[in-house]
Amino acid sequence: MRKRLFSGARIVDPARGLDAVADLLVGEDGRVLDVGPGLRRATGSAAGGEVEVVPCSGLVLAPGFVDLHVHLREPGQEYKETIETGGRAAAAGGFTTVCCMANTQPVNDNASITRFILERAAEAGLCRVLPIGAVSAGMRGERLADIGEMRAAGAVGFSDDGLPVMDAHLMRRALEYTRTFGAPVIAHEEDRCLGCHWAMHEGEVSTALGLPGIPGAAEDVMVARDIVLAEDTGGWLHVAHVSTARSVELIRRAKERGVRVTTEATPHHFTLTHDAVRGYDTSTKMAPPLRPPGDVAAVVRGLADGTIDCIATDHAPHSRVEKEVEFELAANGVIGLETALGLTLGLVRAGHLGLSQAVALLSTRPAACFGIEGGRLAPGDRADLVLFDPDAELLVDPAQGHSRSRNTPFGGWTLPGRVRRTVLLGRDTFSGVPDAGV
Amino acid sequence: MSFARKDLVGIADLEEHEILTLLDTAERFRELNERPIKKVPTLRGRSVIHLFLEPSTRTRTSFDIAAKRMSADTFSVGGVTSSAVKGETLLDTARNLHAMRPDVIVVRHKMAGTAALLAKALPCSVINAGDGFHEHPTQALLDALTLRQRLGGFEGRTVTIVGDIAHSRVARSNVILLTRLGARVRVCGPRTLIPPGIEALGAVACDRLRDAIEDADVVMMLRIQQERIDQGGHYFPNTREYSRLYGLNLDTMRRARPDVLVMHPGPVNRGVEISPEVADGPWSVILDQVTNGVAVRMSAMYHVMGADRAEAAVQRGADR
């Protein structure tokens, strides 16, 4: 690979507090060689035609986005998504690293599945895929999965996401056992005793629509339980897709006490309220469900004040078979990789976040949260990059998306910002023609 | 005065003038239903499919009689005869039925939003005969017709609905319709069966039956289902205690106005939510509700099929 010079971009590297127009030079090994103003002149004279120059004027150059929570459906549900199609969607959304959940078929509860996912990801070569192993064998909530072997094979965390770990004793042991491996237990917080056949958040909208609801308390009591267990065990609890005001507050207080707890929030939870369910569009159905405005505001505040560590999409592809049915029967989940930047820039436009903060929540902070290499642009770092035009707009057309599935509630929305180029270890994984489709 | 909708999915979608149009037309059909010969040719050549995927006797019969009195051809699908048991999706079933070119599909389903789903997917008219806990618009219309006949109007009137509000599409449709027409609506039942945010639909929640029925012009009792307890919802300890706290009997009726009207959408659990003396007593308009049901369903089919507009066009032609 030739050296590449990204020239004249507004470089936003929150890890170093950098936000300035400058150049970035990527070496032949796909790592950052140098960042600074006037590199073009220096390299131009020194290296001549040895350097590919990528003009970036008007674009933001940031560390490639890192998503701690996606579902890639492979193995087992390739009709919804594959590691390749999911990787393509990730690249189109500016992501260079994704962590994929264990609820595949079979479940990623042993090292051979973990290795399979890594091999398929390497073949696809579209983004770095870091598997998350199951907490319990078969995600059945009965006994621990092969946590140590999966960790050795490359798993970055452990989660039965999609399902809660209802057995408090198993959760306690998981938090204790994972300490040895320095990996988080990622918890899908939902007390199923407080609502087992629910279709949305319990509140005035579920009452108006006649849909069975689940109260916010079902999330809160589990967050409270797991914070207590993390506090006692010293284990690392990562609360997946936090969605209620009280859970954000519980996490804020726990962090103040020094409990090892981290968390993430999804773009749909910080953008939409439960009012979006009116009309029974099944692409507004997910777990946790869309919440009332007070919860949405608390999630936004949690992102702004740092209580919530990062943004994660919970990209959850489902086919028309699972979604074009009665609302109560529809599968939970929405896709999110290609709309994450736009929805996050929506928070910037609304004045809740600065641009550098938005970039940090999408790359620097998730990488730091899980201890993943990336999310920074210092010399020697991986040249995992995203180039986006903050002033362009994206009209979301689900049919034009790169995911194999179309289940987004944002179809027809116009979102700020467009990804122009995504770079993984120096090579383009996505290159969007200005103003063409997604 | 008009009704230009393709479908009747819920009261929440309707403007006041649309509700009044449906009631006024129903009033005309009500007279027809009292004649010795009850059939009119209004919907001759039109086809109505009754797609009932949840058990129903009263509503299904009522719709069927309504359609036949207007000379429509009716077809029934549902229960064990339907392909829903063979794993076909609801949308596929509905699209196949539509391919046979009915004018109206009347749908009942145990899940909320299904009538809206079909109304959106199909070019033919869809009438909601009850979707989960969401809405049962023709029930609310027949209740309103019954009350209008007895009370003359809704302004300043108080209607109390007692029972399992949380799992009642009848309660939701009635709360919306009655408040839209100017009535005050109270809902009463164990707190476990009062859904959160019912106030947003316009109702006031009361804990105690005696407070709820005091000064009420109308008391509407809802069916209490033993299944709710059996399924582990923890809503109340048993029907005996429920009956003692929320049942309407001669004793509790002493708290009510002497001219109060007692309603029930049926089927009645005698001795649970209402005692036989009250159900059959002078206050009861329960069978009037059933009679009005046919007229209201005739009105609903007449309007969604645009028969009013067709008749008006014929009338204009004749005037010329």
JSON list of C-alpha atoms in Angstrom, two decimals, chain A residues 31-212:
[
{"chain": "A", "resi": 31, "resn": "ARG", "atom": "CA", "xyz": [-0.93, 3.28, 10.67]},
{"chain": "A", "resi": 32, "resn": "VAL", "atom": "CA", "xyz": [-0.82, 7.00, 11.28]},
{"chain": "A", "resi": 33, "resn": "LEU", "atom": "CA", "xyz": [2.60, 8.42, 10.49]},
{"chain": "A", "resi": 34, "resn": "ASP", "atom": "CA", "xyz": [2.04, 12.06, 11.18]},
{"chain": "A", "resi": 35, "resn": "VAL", "atom": "CA", "xyz": [-0.63, 14.63, 11.86]},
{"chain": "A", "resi": 36, "resn": "GLY", "atom": "CA", "xyz": [-0.18, 18.33, 11.41]},
{"chain": "A", "resi": 37, "resn": "PRO", "atom": "CA", "xyz": [-0.46, 21.35, 9.18]},
{"chain": "A", "resi": 38, "resn": "GLY", "atom": "CA", "xyz": [1.53, 21.58, 5.98]},
{"chain": "A", "resi": 39, "resn": "LEU", "atom": "CA", "xyz": [2.34, 17.88, 5.60]},
{"chain": "A", "resi": 40, "resn": "ARG", "atom": "CA", "xyz": [1.43, 18.11, 1.94]},
{"chain": "A", "resi": 41, "resn": "ARG", "atom": "CA", "xyz": [4.33, 20.37, 1.16]},
{"chain": "A", "resi": 42, "resn": "ALA", "atom": "CA", "xyz": [6.71, 18.29, 3.20]},
{"chain": "A", "resi": 43, "resn": "THR", "atom": "CA", "xyz": [5.67, 14.93, 1.73]},
{"chain": "A", "resi": 44, "resn": "GLY", "atom": "CA", "xyz": [5.18, 16.35, -1.74]},
{"chain": "A", "resi": 45, "resn": "SER", "atom": "CA", "xyz": [8.75, 17.44, -2.00]},
{"chain": "A", "resi": 46, "resn": "ALA", "atom": "CA", "xyz": [10.19, 14.43, -0.22]},
{"chain": "A", "resi": 47, "resn": "ALA", "atom": "CA", "xyz": [8.20, 11.54, -1.64]},
{"chain": "A", "resi": 48, "resn": "GLY", "atom": "CA", "xyz": [6.86, 12.76, -4.99]},
{"chain": "A", "resi": 49, "resn": "GLY", "atom": "CA", "xyz": [4.44, 10.24, -6.51]},
{"chain": "A", "resi": 50, "resn": "GLU", "atom": "CA", "xyz": [4.92, 7.80, -3.68]},
{"chain": "A", "resi": 51, "resn": "VAL", "atom": "CA", "xyz": [2.02, 9.35, -1.77]},
{"chain": "A", "resi": 52, "resn": "GLU", "atom": "CA", "xyz": [-1.65, 9.20, -2.71]},
{"chain": "A", "resi": 53, "resn": "VAL", "atom": "CA", "xyz": [-3.23, 12.51, -1.85]},
{"chain": "A", "resi": 54, "resn": "VAL", "atom": "CA", "xyz": [-6.85, 12.44, -0.69]},
{"chain": "A", "resi": 55, "resn": "PRO", "atom": "CA", "xyz": [-8.31, 15.95, -0.76]},
{"chain": "A", "resi": 56, "resn": "CYS", "atom": "CA", "xyz": [-10.48, 16.46, 2.31]},
{"chain": "A", "resi": 57, "resn": "SER", "atom": "CA", "xyz": [-11.33, 20.12, 2.30]},
{"chain": "A", "resi": 58, "resn": "GLY", "atom": "CA", "xyz": [-14.66, 20.82, 3.99]},
{"chain": "A", "resi": 59, "resn": "LEU", "atom": "CA", "xyz": [-14.74, 17.38, 5.55]},
{"chain": "A", "resi": 60, "resn": "VAL", "atom": "CA", "xyz": [-14.30, 16.23, 9.13]},
{"chain": "A", "resi": 61, "resn": "LEU", "atom": "CA", "xyz": [-11.65, 13.57, 9.59]},
{"chain": "A", "resi": 62, "resn": "ALA", "atom": "CA", "xyz": [-12.19, 11.57, 12.77]},
{"chain": "A", "resi": 63, "resn": "PRO", "atom": "CA", "xyz": [-11.20, 8.25, 14.27]},
{"chain": "A", "resi": 64, "resn": "GLY", "atom": "CA", "xyz": [-13.34, 5.51, 12.73]},
{"chain": "A", "resi": 65, "resn": "PHE", "atom": "CA", "xyz": [-16.48, 4.85, 14.75]},
{"chain": "A", "resi": 66, "resn": "VAL", "atom": "CA", "xyz": [-16.60, 1.99, 17.23]},
{"chain": "A", "resi": 67, "resn": "ASP", "atom": "CA", "xyz": [-19.90, 0.26, 17.94]},
{"chain": "A", "resi": 68, "resn": "LEU", "atom": "CA", "xyz": [-19.98, -1.82, 21.09]},
{"chain": "A", "resi": 69, "resn": "HIS", "atom": "CA", "xyz": [-23.36, -3.37, 20.28]},
{"chain": "A", "resi": 70, "resn": "VAL", "atom": "CA", "xyz": [-24.45, -4.86, 16.96]},
{"chain": "A", "resi": 71, "resn": "HIS", "atom": "CA", "xyz": [-26.17, -8.05, 15.86]},
{"chain": "A", "resi": 72, "resn": "LEU", "atom": "CA", "xyz": [-24.68, -9.52, 12.71]},
{"chain": "A", "resi": 73, "resn": "ARG", "atom": "CA", "xyz": [-26.89, -12.66, 12.68]},
{"chain": "A", "resi": 74, "resn": "GLU", "atom": "CA", "xyz": [-24.16, -14.93, 11.34]},
{"chain": "A", "resi": 75, "resn": "PRO", "atom": "CA", "xyz": [-24.03, -17.85, 11.91]},
{"chain": "A", "resi": 76, "resn": "GLY", "atom": "CA", "xyz": [-27.59, -19.01, 11.55]},
{"chain": "A", "resi": 77, "resn": "GLN", "atom": "CA", "xyz": [-29.77, -16.14, 10.40]},
{"chain": "A", "resi": 78, "resn": "GLU", "atom": "CA", "xyz": [-28.00, -15.09, 7.23]},
{"chain": "A", "resi": 79, "resn": "TYR", "atom": "CA", "xyz": [-31.32, -14.11, 5.65]},
{"chain": "A", "resi": 80, "resn": "LYS", "atom": "CA", "xyz": [-31.35, -11.14, 8.04]},
{"chain": "A", "resi": 81, "resn": "GLU", "atom": "CA", "xyz": [-27.69, -10.14, 7.86]},
{"chain": "A", "resi": 82, "resn": "THR", "atom": "CA", "xyz": [-24.25, -11.59, 7.39]},
{"chain": "A", "resi": 83, "resn": "ILE", "atom": "CA", "xyz": [-20.91, -10.50, 8.70]},
{"chain": "A", "resi": 84, "resn": "GLU", "atom": "CA", "xyz": [-20.27, -9.18, 5.19]},
{"chain": "A", "resi": 85, "resn": "THR", "atom": "CA", "xyz": [-23.52, -7.25, 4.70]},
{"chain": "A", "resi": 86, "resn": "GLY", "atom": "CA", "xyz": [-23.38, -5.98, 8.26]},
{"chain": "A", "resi": 87, "resn": "GLY", "atom": "CA", "xyz": [-19.78, -4.99, 7.68]},
{"chain": "A", "resi": 88, "resn": "ARG", "atom": "CA", "xyz": [-20.80, -3.09, 4.55]},
{"chain": "A", "resi": 89, "resn": "ALA", "atom": "CA", "xyz": [-23.48, -1.23, 6.51]},
{"chain": "A", "resi": 90, "resn": "ALA", "atom": "CA", "xyz": [-20.94, -0.49, 9.23]},
{"chain": "A", "resi": 91, "resn": "ALA", "atom": "CA", "xyz": [-18.45, 0.89, 6.71]},
{"chain": "A", "resi": 92, "resn": "ALA", "atom": "CA", "xyz": [-21.15, 3.01, 5.05]},
{"chain": "A", "resi": 93, "resn": "GLY", "atom": "CA", "xyz": [-21.99, 4.42, 8.48]},
{"chain": "A", "resi": 94, "resn": "GLY", "atom": "CA", "xyz": [-18.38, 5.33, 9.25]},
{"chain": "A", "resi": 95, "resn": "PHE", "atom": "CA", "xyz": [-17.70, 2.42, 11.60]},
{"chain": "A", "resi": 96, "resn": "THR", "atom": "CA", "xyz": [-14.38, 0.62, 11.56]},
{"chain": "A", "resi": 97, "resn": "THR", "atom": "CA", "xyz": [-14.97, -1.61, 14.60]},
{"chain": "A", "resi": 98, "resn": "VAL", "atom": "CA", "xyz": [-18.12, -3.39, 15.73]},
{"chain": "A", "resi": 99, "resn": "CYS", "atom": "CA", "xyz": [-18.70, -5.76, 18.63]},
{"chain": "A", "resi": 100, "resn": "CYS", "atom": "CA", "xyz": [-21.23, -8.41, 17.72]},
{"chain": "A", "resi": 101, "resn": "MET", "atom": "CA", "xyz": [-23.63, -9.97, 20.16]},
{"chain": "A", "resi": 102, "resn": "ALA", "atom": "CA", "xyz": [-23.78, -13.65, 20.98]},
{"chain": "A", "resi": 103, "resn": "ASN", "atom": "CA", "xyz": [-27.41, -14.41, 20.08]},
{"chain": "A", "resi": 104, "resn": "THR", "atom": "CA", "xyz": [-26.58, -16.14, 16.82]},
{"chain": "A", "resi": 105, "resn": "GLN", "atom": "CA", "xyz": [-27.73, -19.67, 15.94]},
{"chain": "A", "resi": 106, "resn": "PRO", "atom": "CA", "xyz": [-25.93, -21.50, 17.39]},
{"chain": "A", "resi": 107, "resn": "VAL", "atom": "CA", "xyz": [-25.20, -19.11, 20.21]},
{"chain": "A", "resi": 108, "resn": "ASN", "atom": "CA", "xyz": [-21.64, -17.83, 20.47]},
{"chain": "A", "resi": 109, "resn": "ASP", "atom": "CA", "xyz": [-21.05, -19.64, 23.75]},
{"chain": "A", "resi": 110, "resn": "ASN", "atom": "CA", "xyz": [-17.81, -21.47, 22.87]},
{"chain": "A", "resi": 111, "resn": "ALA", "atom": "CA", "xyz": [-14.48, -20.68, 21.26]},
{"chain": "A", "resi": 112, "resn": "SER", "atom": "CA", "xyz": [-15.20, -22.40, 17.95]},
{"chain": "A", "resi": 113, "resn": "ILE", "atom": "CA", "xyz": [-18.07, -20.01, 17.20]},
{"chain": "A", "resi": 114, "resn": "THR", "atom": "CA", "xyz": [-15.95, -17.08, 18.33]},
{"chain": "A", "resi": 115, "resn": "ARG", "atom": "CA", "xyz": [-13.18, -18.15, 15.92]},
{"chain": "A", "resi": 116, "resn": "PHE", "atom": "CA", "xyz": [-15.70, -18.70, 13.11]},
{"chain": "A", "resi": 117, "resn": "ILE", "atom": "CA", "xyz": [-16.95, -15.12, 13.46]},
{"chain": "A", "resi": 118, "resn": "LEU", "atom": "CA", "xyz": [-13.39, -13.76, 13.44]},
{"chain": "A", "resi": 119, "resn": "GLU", "atom": "CA", "xyz": [-12.51, -15.79, 10.33]},
{"chain": "A", "resi": 120, "resn": "ARG", "atom": "CA", "xyz": [-15.60, -14.64, 8.46]},
{"chain": "A", "resi": 121, "resn": "ALA", "atom": "CA", "xyz": [-14.87, -11.05, 9.45]},
{"chain": "A", "resi": 122, "resn": "ALA", "atom": "CA", "xyz": [-11.30, -11.34, 8.20]},
{"chain": "A", "resi": 123, "resn": "GLU", "atom": "CA", "xyz": [-12.55, -12.74, 4.87]},
{"chain": "A", "resi": 124, "resn": "ALA", "atom": "CA", "xyz": [-15.02, -9.87, 4.49]},
{"chain": "A", "resi": 125, "resn": "GLY", "atom": "CA", "xyz": [-12.37, -7.32, 5.44]},
{"chain": "A", "resi": 126, "resn": "LEU", "atom": "CA", "xyz": [-14.89, -4.53, 5.85]},
{"chain": "A", "resi": 127, "resn": "CYS", "atom": "CA", "xyz": [-14.40, -3.70, 9.48]},
{"chain": "A", "resi": 128, "resn": "ARG", "atom": "CA", "xyz": [-12.86, -5.10, 12.59]},
{"chain": "A", "resi": 129, "resn": "VAL", "atom": "CA", "xyz": [-15.41, -7.42, 14.19]},
{"chain": "A", "resi": 130, "resn": "LEU", "atom": "CA", "xyz": [-14.92, -8.20, 17.86]},
{"chain": "A", "resi": 131, "resn": "PRO", "atom": "CA", "xyz": [-17.16, -10.97, 19.14]},
{"chain": "A", "resi": 132, "resn": "ILE", "atom": "CA", "xyz": [-19.05, -10.84, 22.40]},
{"chain": "A", "resi": 133, "resn": "GLY", "atom": "CA", "xyz": [-19.51, -14.25, 23.95]},
{"chain": "A", "resi": 134, "resn": "ALA", "atom": "CA", "xyz": [-22.58, -15.45, 25.80]},
{"chain": "A", "resi": 135, "resn": "VAL", "atom": "CA", "xyz": [-22.69, -15.29, 29.59]},
{"chain": "A", "resi": 136, "resn": "SER", "atom": "CA", "xyz": [-24.60, -18.55, 29.85]},
{"chain": "A", "resi": 137, "resn": "ALA", "atom": "CA", "xyz": [-24.46, -21.72, 27.79]},
{"chain": "A", "resi": 138, "resn": "GLY", "atom": "CA", "xyz": [-27.02, -21.44, 24.98]},
{"chain": "A", "resi": 139, "resn": "MET", "atom": "CA", "xyz": [-28.12, -18.16, 26.60]},
{"chain": "A", "resi": 140, "resn": "ARG", "atom": "CA", "xyz": [-30.38, -20.36, 28.68]},
{"chain": "A", "resi": 141, "resn": "GLY", "atom": "CA", "xyz": [-29.48, -18.63, 31.93]},
{"chain": "A", "resi": 142, "resn": "GLU", "atom": "CA", "xyz": [-28.59, -21.90, 33.63]},
{"chain": "A", "resi": 143, "resn": "ARG", "atom": "CA", "xyz": [-24.80, -22.25, 33.73]},
{"chain": "A", "resi": 144, "resn": "LEU", "atom": "CA", "xyz": [-21.79, -20.21, 32.63]},
{"chain": "A", "resi": 145, "resn": "ALA", "atom": "CA", "xyz": [-20.66, -20.39, 29.01]},
{"chain": "A", "resi": 146, "resn": "ASP", "atom": "CA", "xyz": [-17.01, -21.11, 28.10]},
{"chain": "A", "resi": 147, "resn": "ILE", "atom": "CA", "xyz": [-15.97, -17.61, 29.12]},
{"chain": "A", "resi": 148, "resn": "GLY", "atom": "CA", "xyz": [-12.24, -18.17, 29.52]},
{"chain": "A", "resi": 149, "resn": "GLU", "atom": "CA", "xyz": [-11.82, -20.03, 26.21]},
{"chain": "A", "resi": 150, "resn": "MET", "atom": "CA", "xyz": [-13.86, -17.45, 24.33]},
{"chain": "A", "resi": 151, "resn": "ARG", "atom": "CA", "xyz": [-11.77, -14.69, 25.87]},
{"chain": "A", "resi": 152, "resn": "ALA", "atom": "CA", "xyz": [-8.62, -16.45, 24.69]},
{"chain": "A", "resi": 153, "resn": "ALA", "atom": "CA", "xyz": [-10.14, -16.76, 21.20]},
{"chain": "A", "resi": 154, "resn": "GLY", "atom": "CA", "xyz": [-10.81, -13.03, 21.07]},
{"chain": "A", "resi": 155, "resn": "ALA", "atom": "CA", "xyz": [-14.14, -12.27, 22.78]},
{"chain": "A", "resi": 156, "resn": "VAL", "atom": "CA", "xyz": [-14.16, -8.73, 24.21]},
{"chain": "A", "resi": 157, "resn": "GLY", "atom": "CA", "xyz": [-17.12, -9.07, 26.57]},
{"chain": "A", "resi": 158, "resn": "PHE", "atom": "CA", "xyz": [-19.88, -11.41, 27.66]},
{"chain": "A", "resi": 159, "resn": "SER", "atom": "CA", "xyz": [-23.58, -10.97, 27.25]},
{"chain": "A", "resi": 160, "resn": "ASP", "atom": "CA", "xyz": [-26.87, -12.81, 26.87]},
{"chain": "A", "resi": 161, "resn": "ASP", "atom": "CA", "xyz": [-28.14, -9.63, 25.17]},
{"chain": "A", "resi": 162, "resn": "GLY", "atom": "CA", "xyz": [-31.64, -10.02, 23.88]},
{"chain": "A", "resi": 163, "resn": "LEU", "atom": "CA", "xyz": [-32.37, -11.75, 27.15]},
{"chain": "A", "resi": 164, "resn": "PRO", "atom": "CA", "xyz": [-31.76, -10.67, 30.73]},
{"chain": "A", "resi": 165, "resn": "VAL", "atom": "CA", "xyz": [-29.80, -12.82, 33.15]},
{"chain": "A", "resi": 166, "resn": "MET", "atom": "CA", "xyz": [-32.78, -13.31, 35.44]},
{"chain": "A", "resi": 167, "resn": "ASP", "atom": "CA", "xyz": [-30.93, -15.55, 37.90]},
{"chain": "A", "resi": 168, "resn": "ALA", "atom": "CA", "xyz": [-29.20, -13.16, 40.32]},
{"chain": "A", "resi": 169, "resn": "HIS", "atom": "CA", "xyz": [-26.85, -15.90, 41.50]},
{"chain": "A", "resi": 170, "resn": "LEU", "atom": "CA", "xyz": [-25.66, -16.61, 37.95]},
{"chain": "A", "resi": 171, "resn": "MET", "atom": "CA", "xyz": [-25.14, -12.88, 37.42]},
{"chain": "A", "resi": 172, "resn": "ARG", "atom": "CA", "xyz": [-23.11, -12.64, 40.60]},
{"chain": "A", "resi": 173, "resn": "ARG", "atom": "CA", "xyz": [-20.90, -15.51, 39.50]},
{"chain": "A", "resi": 174, "resn": "ALA", "atom": "CA", "xyz": [-20.50, -14.08, 36.01]},
{"chain": "A", "resi": 175, "resn": "LEU", "atom": "CA", "xyz": [-19.35, -10.75, 37.44]},
{"chain": "A", "resi": 176, "resn": "GLU", "atom": "CA", "xyz": [-16.88, -12.55, 39.71]},
{"chain": "A", "resi": 177, "resn": "TYR", "atom": "CA", "xyz": [-15.59, -14.97, 37.10]},
{"chain": "A", "resi": 178, "resn": "THR", "atom": "CA", "xyz": [-15.00, -12.37, 34.37]},
{"chain": "A", "resi": 179, "resn": "ARG", "atom": "CA", "xyz": [-12.76, -10.31, 36.69]},
{"chain": "A", "resi": 180, "resn": "THR", "atom": "CA", "xyz": [-9.90, -12.64, 35.86]},
{"chain": "A", "resi": 181, "resn": "PHE", "atom": "CA", "xyz": [-10.27, -11.87, 32.17]},
{"chain": "A", "resi": 182, "resn": "GLY", "atom": "CA", "xyz": [-10.70, -8.11, 32.46]},
{"chain": "A", "resi": 183, "resn": "ALA", "atom": "CA", "xyz": [-13.85, -8.19, 30.34]},
{"chain": "A", "resi": 184, "resn": "PRO", "atom": "CA", "xyz": [-17.26, -6.73, 31.06]},
{"chain": "A", "resi": 185, "resn": "VAL", "atom": "CA", "xyz": [-20.54, -8.51, 31.60]},
{"chain": "A", "resi": 186, "resn": "ILE", "atom": "CA", "xyz": [-22.87, -6.66, 29.28]},
{"chain": "A", "resi": 187, "resn": "ALA", "atom": "CA", "xyz": [-26.35, -6.72, 30.73]},
{"chain": "A", "resi": 188, "resn": "HIS", "atom": "CA", "xyz": [-29.66, -6.52, 28.93]},
{"chain": "A", "resi": 189, "resn": "GLU", "atom": "CA", "xyz": [-31.65, -5.16, 31.86]},
{"chain": "A", "resi": 190, "resn": "GLU", "atom": "CA", "xyz": [-35.24, -6.32, 31.74]},
{"chain": "A", "resi": 191, "resn": "ASP", "atom": "CA", "xyz": [-37.08, -7.92, 34.65]},
{"chain": "A", "resi": 192, "resn": "ARG", "atom": "CA", "xyz": [-39.33, -10.33, 32.83]},
{"chain": "A", "resi": 193, "resn": "CYS", "atom": "CA", "xyz": [-41.45, -10.82, 35.95]},
{"chain": "A", "resi": 194, "resn": "LEU", "atom": "CA", "xyz": [-42.61, -7.22, 35.45]},
{"chain": "A", "resi": 195, "resn": "GLY", "atom": "CA", "xyz": [-43.80, -7.87, 31.91]},
{"chain": "A", "resi": 196, "resn": "CYS", "atom": "CA", "xyz": [-43.27, -11.02, 29.92]},
{"chain": "A", "resi": 197, "resn": "HIS", "atom": "CA", "xyz": [-45.57, -10.47, 26.93]},
{"chain": "A", "resi": 198, "resn": "TRP", "atom": "CA", "xyz": [-45.02, -6.80, 26.37]},
{"chain": "A", "resi": 199, "resn": "ALA", "atom": "CA", "xyz": [-44.97, -4.90, 23.09]},
{"chain": "A", "resi": 200, "resn": "MET", "atom": "CA", "xyz": [-43.99, -1.38, 24.17]},
{"chain": "A", "resi": 201, "resn": "HIS", "atom": "CA", "xyz": [-43.35, 0.91, 27.13]},
{"chain": "A", "resi": 202, "resn": "GLU", "atom": "CA", "xyz": [-46.22, 0.94, 29.61]},
{"chain": "A", "resi": 203, "resn": "GLY", "atom": "CA", "xyz": [-47.71, 4.41, 29.71]},
{"chain": "A", "resi": 204, "resn": "GLU", "atom": "CA", "xyz": [-50.31, 6.65, 28.17]},
{"chain": "A", "resi": 205, "resn": "VAL", "atom": "CA", "xyz": [-49.39, 5.58, 24.65]},
{"chain": "A", "resi": 206, "resn": "SER", "atom": "CA", "xyz": [-49.67, 1.86, 25.38]},
{"chain": "A", "resi": 207, "resn": "THR", "atom": "CA", "xyz": [-53.01, 2.63, 27.02]},
{"chain": "A", "resi": 208, "resn": "ALA", "atom": "CA", "xyz": [-54.23, 4.52, 23.96]},
{"chain": "A", "resi": 209, "resn": "LEU", "atom": "CA", "xyz": [-53.01, 1.82, 21.58]},
{"chain": "A", "resi": 210, "resn": "GLY", "atom": "CA", "xyz": [-54.20, -1.11, 23.69]},
{"chain": "A", "resi": 211, "resn": "LEU", "atom": "CA", "xyz": [-50.79, -2.75, 23.53]},
{"chain": "A", "resi": 212, "resn": "PRO", "atom": "CA", "xyz": [-49.40, -4.68, 26.49]}
]
